[in-house]
mmCIF file of C-alpha atoms in Angstrom:
data_model
loop_
_atom_site.group_PDB
_atom_site.id
_atom_site.type_symbol
_atom_site.label_atom_id
_atom_site.label_comp_id
_atom_site.label_asym_id
_atom_site.label_seq_id
_atom_site.Cartn_x
_atom_site.Cartn_y
_atom_site.Cartn_z
ATOM 1 C CA GLY A 1 17.024 60.374 61.682
ATOM 2 C CA ASN A 2 18.306 63.684 62.652
ATOM 3 C CA SER A 3 15.599 66.379 63.247
ATOM 4 C CA VAL A 4 15.150 69.692 65.167
ATOM 5 C CA THR A 5 11.840 71.003 66.728
ATOM 6 C CA GLN A 6 11.585 74.644 67.979
ATOM 7 C CA MET A 7 8.760 76.522 69.738
ATOM 8 C CA GLU A 8 6.602 78.015 67.509
ATOM 9 C CA GLY A 9 6.419 81.720 66.952
ATOM 10 C CA PRO A 10 6.077 84.512 66.875
ATOM 11 C CA VAL A 11 7.498 85.418 69.841
ATOM 12 C CA THR A 12 6.818 89.462 71.101
ATOM 13 C CA LEU A 13 8.555 90.690 74.226
ATOM 14 C CA SER A 14 9.080 93.879 76.085
ATOM 15 C CA GLU A 15 12.591 95.247 75.991
ATOM 16 C CA GLU A 16 14.323 93.927 79.102
ATOM 17 C CA ALA A 17 12.143 91.008 79.242
ATOM 18 C CA PHE A 18 13.827 87.461 79.624
ATOM 19 C CA LEU A 19 13.799 85.351 76.955
ATOM 20 C CA THR A 20 13.608 81.328 76.280
ATOM 21 C CA ILE A 21 13.328 79.951 72.929
ATOM 22 C CA ASN A 22 12.982 76.082 73.177
ATOM 23 C CA CYS A 23 15.014 73.546 70.908
ATOM 24 C CA THR A 24 14.684 69.921 71.296
ATOM 25 C CA TYR A 25 16.280 67.756 68.652
ATOM 26 C CA THR A 26 16.595 63.908 67.438
ATOM 27 C CA ALA A 27 19.784 62.421 66.764
ATOM 28 C CA THR A 28 22.056 59.446 66.597
ATOM 29 C CA GLY A 29 25.244 59.763 68.396
ATOM 30 C CA TYR A 30 26.772 62.995 69.347
ATOM 31 C CA PRO A 31 25.498 66.163 67.262
ATOM 32 C CA SER A 32 26.944 69.344 67.377
ATOM 33 C CA LEU A 33 24.386 72.034 68.055
ATOM 34 C CA PHE A 34 23.947 75.718 66.982
ATOM 35 C CA TRP A 35 21.934 78.801 67.054
ATOM 36 C CA TYR A 36 21.817 80.571 64.057
ATOM 37 C CA VAL A 37 20.298 84.429 63.720
ATOM 38 C CA GLN A 38 18.803 86.177 60.744
ATOM 39 C CA TYR A 39 18.086 89.970 60.990
ATOM 40 C CA PRO A 40 15.674 91.351 58.337
ATOM 41 C CA GLY A 41 16.996 90.855 54.812
ATOM 42 C CA GLU A 42 20.033 89.240 55.866
ATOM 43 C CA GLY A 43 21.522 85.973 55.810
ATOM 44 C CA LEU A 44 21.742 83.747 58.542
ATOM 45 C CA GLN A 45 24.866 84.542 61.322
ATOM 46 C CA LEU A 46 25.924 82.042 63.977
ATOM 47 C CA LEU A 47 24.959 83.095 67.229
ATOM 48 C CA LEU A 48 26.483 80.572 69.350
ATOM 49 C CA LYS A 49 27.393 76.518 69.536
ATOM 50 C CA ALA A 50 28.023 73.677 71.522
ATOM 51 C CA THR A 51 29.951 70.358 70.207
ATOM 52 C CA LYS A 52 29.435 68.281 73.286
ATOM 53 C CA ALA A 53 26.943 67.354 76.231
ATOM 54 C CA ASP A 54 26.831 70.092 79.128
ATOM 55 C CA ASP A 55 28.921 72.634 76.971
ATOM 56 C CA LYS A 56 27.306 75.684 77.056
ATOM 57 C CA GLY A 57 27.591 78.335 74.410
ATOM 58 C CA SER A 58 27.347 82.234 74.954
ATOM 59 C CA ASN A 59 27.655 85.293 72.935
ATOM 60 C CA LYS A 60 26.096 88.732 72.585
ATOM 61 C CA GLY A 61 24.206 87.785 76.173
ATOM 62 C CA PHE A 62 22.609 84.914 74.780
ATOM 63 C CA GLU A 63 23.146 81.476 76.306
ATOM 64 C CA ALA A 64 22.534 77.811 75.491
ATOM 65 C CA THR A 65 23.359 74.658 77.357
ATOM 66 C CA TYR A 66 23.656 71.199 75.313
ATOM 67 C CA ARG A 67 21.608 68.839 77.389
ATOM 68 C CA LYS A 68 21.797 65.432 76.345
ATOM 69 C CA GLU A 69 19.235 63.964 79.089
ATOM 70 C CA THR A 70 16.418 65.833 77.720
ATOM 71 C CA THR A 71 17.847 66.161 74.210
ATOM 72 C CA SER A 72 17.519 69.976 74.249
ATOM 73 C CA PHE A 73 19.510 73.422 73.393
ATOM 74 C CA HIS A 74 17.072 76.258 74.594
ATOM 75 C CA LEU A 75 18.380 79.764 74.069
ATOM 76 C CA GLU A 76 17.929 82.010 76.658
ATOM 77 C CA LYS A 77 18.753 85.946 77.402
ATOM 78 C CA GLY A 78 18.369 87.972 80.202
ATOM 79 C CA SER A 79 17.188 91.214 79.015
ATOM 80 C CA VAL A 80 16.225 91.356 75.537
ATOM 81 C CA GLN A 81 16.669 94.554 73.292
ATOM 82 C CA VAL A 82 14.893 96.079 70.363
ATOM 83 C CA SER A 83 18.168 94.850 68.231
ATOM 84 C CA ASP A 84 17.547 91.576 69.145
ATOM 85 C CA SER A 85 14.434 91.530 66.872
ATOM 86 C CA ALA A 86 15.039 88.812 64.172
ATOM 87 C CA VAL A 87 14.191 85.096 63.342
ATOM 88 C CA TYR A 88 16.403 82.148 65.728
ATOM 89 C CA PHE A 89 17.115 79.078 64.028
ATOM 90 C CA CYS A 90 18.089 76.010 66.069
ATOM 91 C CA ALA A 91 20.373 73.582 64.135
ATOM 92 C CA LEU A 92 22.364 70.513 64.316
ATOM 93 C CA ILE A 93 25.173 68.488 62.558
ATOM 94 C CA GLY A 94 24.867 64.992 63.014
ATOM 95 C CA THR A 95 27.356 62.262 63.267
ATOM 96 C CA ASN A 96 28.132 60.259 60.166
ATOM 97 C CA THR A 97 26.173 63.008 57.973
ATOM 98 C CA GLY A 98 28.965 64.870 56.836
ATOM 99 C CA ASN A 99 28.641 68.409 57.427
ATOM 100 C CA GLN A 100 24.844 68.703 56.700
ATOM 101 C CA PHE A 101 22.499 70.999 58.639
ATOM 102 C CA TYR A 102 19.134 69.946 59.896
ATOM 103 C CA PHE A 103 17.219 73.240 60.887
ATOM 104 C CA GLY A 104 14.424 73.989 62.805
ATOM 105 C CA THR A 105 11.689 75.856 61.701
ATOM 106 C CA GLY A 106 12.771 79.160 62.878
ATOM 107 C CA THR A 107 11.296 81.490 65.764
ATOM 108 C CA SER A 108 10.378 84.904 64.892
ATOM 109 C CA LEU A 109 11.331 87.554 67.917
ATOM 110 C CA THR A 110 9.954 91.039 67.777
ATOM 111 C CA VAL A 111 11.159 93.227 70.910
ATOM 112 C CA ILE A 112 9.085 96.376 71.535
ATOM 113 C CA PRO A 113 10.296 99.280 73.363
ATOM 114 C CA ASP B 1 30.014 90.487 56.691
ATOM 115 C CA SER B 2 30.574 86.750 56.693
ATOM 116 C CA GLY B 3 32.763 86.726 53.821
ATOM 117 C CA VAL B 4 30.496 84.572 51.786
ATOM 118 C CA THR B 5 28.995 86.531 48.485
ATOM 119 C CA GLN B 6 26.061 85.942 46.534
ATOM 120 C CA THR B 7 25.163 87.264 43.037
ATOM 121 C CA PRO B 8 22.665 88.141 42.154
ATOM 122 C CA LYS B 9 20.707 89.804 45.095
ATOM 123 C CA HIS B 10 17.377 89.693 43.261
ATOM 124 C CA LEU B 11 16.279 87.659 40.172
ATOM 125 C CA ILE B 12 12.890 88.067 38.656
ATOM 126 C CA THR B 13 12.032 85.502 35.955
ATOM 127 C CA ALA B 14 9.183 83.932 34.151
ATOM 128 C CA THR B 15 7.953 80.436 34.494
ATOM 129 C CA GLY B 16 10.076 77.715 32.153
ATOM 130 C CA GLN B 17 12.987 79.722 32.385
ATOM 131 C CA ARG B 18 16.651 79.007 33.450
ATOM 132 C CA VAL B 19 18.739 80.917 35.985
ATOM 133 C CA THR B 20 22.137 80.394 37.532
ATOM 134 C CA LEU B 21 22.930 81.609 41.218
ATOM 135 C CA ARG B 22 26.744 82.012 41.942
ATOM 136 C CA CYS B 23 28.631 81.885 45.154
ATOM 137 C CA SER B 24 31.995 82.779 46.273
ATOM 138 C CA PRO B 25 32.905 81.105 49.440
ATOM 139 C CA ARG B 26 35.064 82.468 52.398
ATOM 140 C CA SER B 27 39.013 82.771 51.493
ATOM 141 C CA GLY B 28 40.086 79.070 52.554
ATOM 142 C CA ASP B 29 36.901 77.472 52.883
ATOM 143 C CA LEU B 30 36.765 74.193 50.222
ATOM 144 C CA SER B 31 32.854 73.232 51.500
ATOM 145 C CA VAL B 32 30.124 75.052 49.639
ATOM 146 C CA TYR B 33 26.360 74.216 50.438
ATOM 147 C CA TRP B 34 23.289 75.559 49.088
ATOM 148 C CA TYR B 35 20.156 76.049 50.902
ATOM 149 C CA GLN B 36 16.350 77.019 49.832
ATOM 150 C CA GLN B 37 14.285 78.845 52.170
ATOM 151 C CA SER B 38 10.580 79.318 51.829
ATOM 152 C CA LEU B 39 7.687 80.400 53.744
ATOM 153 C CA ASP B 40 5.853 76.774 53.858
ATOM 154 C CA GLN B 41 9.288 74.768 53.557
ATOM 155 C CA GLY B 42 11.452 76.574 55.689
ATOM 156 C CA LEU B 43 15.190 76.105 55.462
ATOM 157 C CA GLN B 44 15.815 73.219 53.128
ATOM 158 C CA PHE B 45 19.610 71.775 52.421
ATOM 159 C CA LEU B 46 20.005 70.988 48.873
ATOM 160 C CA ILE B 47 23.443 70.176 48.034
ATOM 161 C CA GLN B 48 26.958 70.470 49.221
ATOM 162 C CA TYR B 49 30.181 70.519 47.598
ATOM 163 C CA TYR B 50 33.828 69.835 48.822
ATOM 164 C CA ASN B 51 36.602 70.921 46.797
ATOM 165 C CA GLY B 52 34.746 70.549 43.641
ATOM 166 C CA GLU B 53 33.287 67.170 44.286
ATOM 167 C CA GLU B 54 29.436 66.706 45.114
ATOM 168 C CA ARG B 55 29.524 65.264 48.914
ATOM 169 C CA ALA B 56 25.924 65.393 50.010
ATOM 170 C CA LYS B 57 22.339 65.886 48.326
ATOM 171 C CA GLY B 58 19.212 67.117 50.068
ATOM 172 C CA ASN B 59 15.708 67.804 49.331
ATOM 173 C CA ILE B 60 17.184 69.041 45.446
ATOM 174 C CA LEU B 61 14.730 68.698 42.588
ATOM 175 C CA GLU B 62 16.106 67.046 39.446
ATOM 176 C CA ARG B 63 15.518 70.486 37.439
ATOM 177 C CA PHE B 64 18.441 71.878 39.941
ATOM 178 C CA SER B 65 22.179 71.023 39.561
ATOM 179 C CA ALA B 66 25.012 72.907 41.157
ATOM 180 C CA GLN B 67 28.833 72.622 40.433
ATOM 181 C CA GLN B 68 31.930 73.925 42.118
ATOM 182 C CA PHE B 69 34.553 75.158 40.191
ATOM 183 C CA PRO B 70 38.352 74.960 40.514
ATOM 184 C CA ASP B 71 38.614 78.456 41.935
ATOM 185 C CA LEU B 72 36.125 76.975 44.765
ATOM 186 C CA HIS B 73 33.209 79.055 43.464
ATOM 187 C CA SER B 74 29.897 77.373 43.080
ATOM 188 C CA GLU B 75 26.807 77.665 40.800
ATOM 189 C CA LEU B 76 23.541 76.613 41.272
ATOM 190 C CA ASN B 77 21.271 76.207 38.004
ATOM 191 C CA LEU B 78 17.579 76.123 38.375
ATOM 192 C CA SER B 79 15.744 75.398 35.339
ATOM 193 C CA SER B 80 12.105 74.720 33.788
ATOM 194 C CA LEU B 81 11.085 77.016 36.806
ATOM 195 C CA GLU B 82 7.961 76.890 38.406
ATOM 196 C CA LEU B 83 6.051 79.448 40.458
ATOM 197 C CA GLY B 84 6.674 77.273 43.650
ATOM 198 C CA ASP B 85 10.685 77.885 42.939
ATOM 199 C CA SER B 86 10.121 81.095 44.136
ATOM 200 C CA ALA B 87 12.377 81.108 47.126
ATOM 201 C CA LEU B 88 15.627 82.894 49.131
ATOM 202 C CA TYR B 89 18.413 80.891 47.895
ATOM 203 C CA PHE B 90 21.358 81.010 50.322
ATOM 204 C CA CYS B 91 25.198 79.524 49.999
ATOM 205 C CA ALA B 92 27.229 78.639 53.135
ATOM 206 C CA SER B 93 30.798 77.697 53.263
ATOM 207 C CA SER B 94 33.064 76.099 55.738
ATOM 208 C CA VAL B 95 36.444 74.767 55.835
ATOM 209 C CA GLY B 96 36.054 71.515 55.896
ATOM 210 C CA LEU B 97 33.596 68.468 56.539
ATOM 211 C CA ASN B 98 33.503 67.394 60.165
ATOM 212 C CA LYS B 99 30.784 69.308 62.150
ATOM 213 C CA GLU B 100 31.715 72.876 61.144
ATOM 214 C CA THR B 101 30.319 76.102 61.524
ATOM 215 C CA GLN B 102 29.010 77.214 58.203
ATOM 216 C CA TYR B 103 29.274 80.701 57.252
ATOM 217 C CA PHE B 104 26.265 82.098 55.076
ATOM 218 C CA GLY B 105 25.707 84.635 52.327
ATOM 219 C CA PRO B 106 23.355 87.283 51.904
ATOM 220 C CA GLY B 107 20.907 85.339 49.777
ATOM 221 C CA THR B 108 19.659 85.373 46.508
ATOM 222 C CA ARG B 109 15.787 86.471 46.534
ATOM 223 C CA LEU B 110 14.366 84.605 43.211
ATOM 224 C CA LEU B 111 10.566 85.342 42.088
ATOM 225 C CA VAL B 112 9.037 83.160 39.561
ATOM 226 C CA LEU B 113 6.375 84.884 38.001
#
């Protein structure tokens, strides 16, 4: 079946530090992969996505590369800001499963000045 | 602002009661999804509708039901409420069915006392 595993949080970083949030997946076929972000008190917002192997999604300084050989989609940012404090969700849409999302458990990030 | 609206924002009710949550998708989106977010279960897919018809079911309890109306808005009905139903309920929408980005509403926070 389809599933997503994210690194456990919470993660606390100082401003301008490098961020990596690990995400690995299990899926048959060729899933599409997503990162969503949830700011306090708000709904989920799409951060970036990749639809095929070796694609790199990027947005607002965040990047993630779809690695089929390692079944991974790790989220990275070179220099985090206090405003990046949020919960980050990795998700996939599998093949032949309609448009149903499978979400990871979420990783809480706090960036301190 | 994702363009998906949900009402009400907050709902407080008692065990055994019934509530209805409402969602209006983005203009032009035909698919609507419902998710439950709780501390212990994470983000769980409940059900999906496409152009008025049910397309996929996830971890939705029999006490819960949903429908999508001809104007494409959707309602999630929760009955015989239990304390454990307290959660954030999100609606999301997408244009179609095939590995598409879903746009999330701000959520309805339900508290069952």
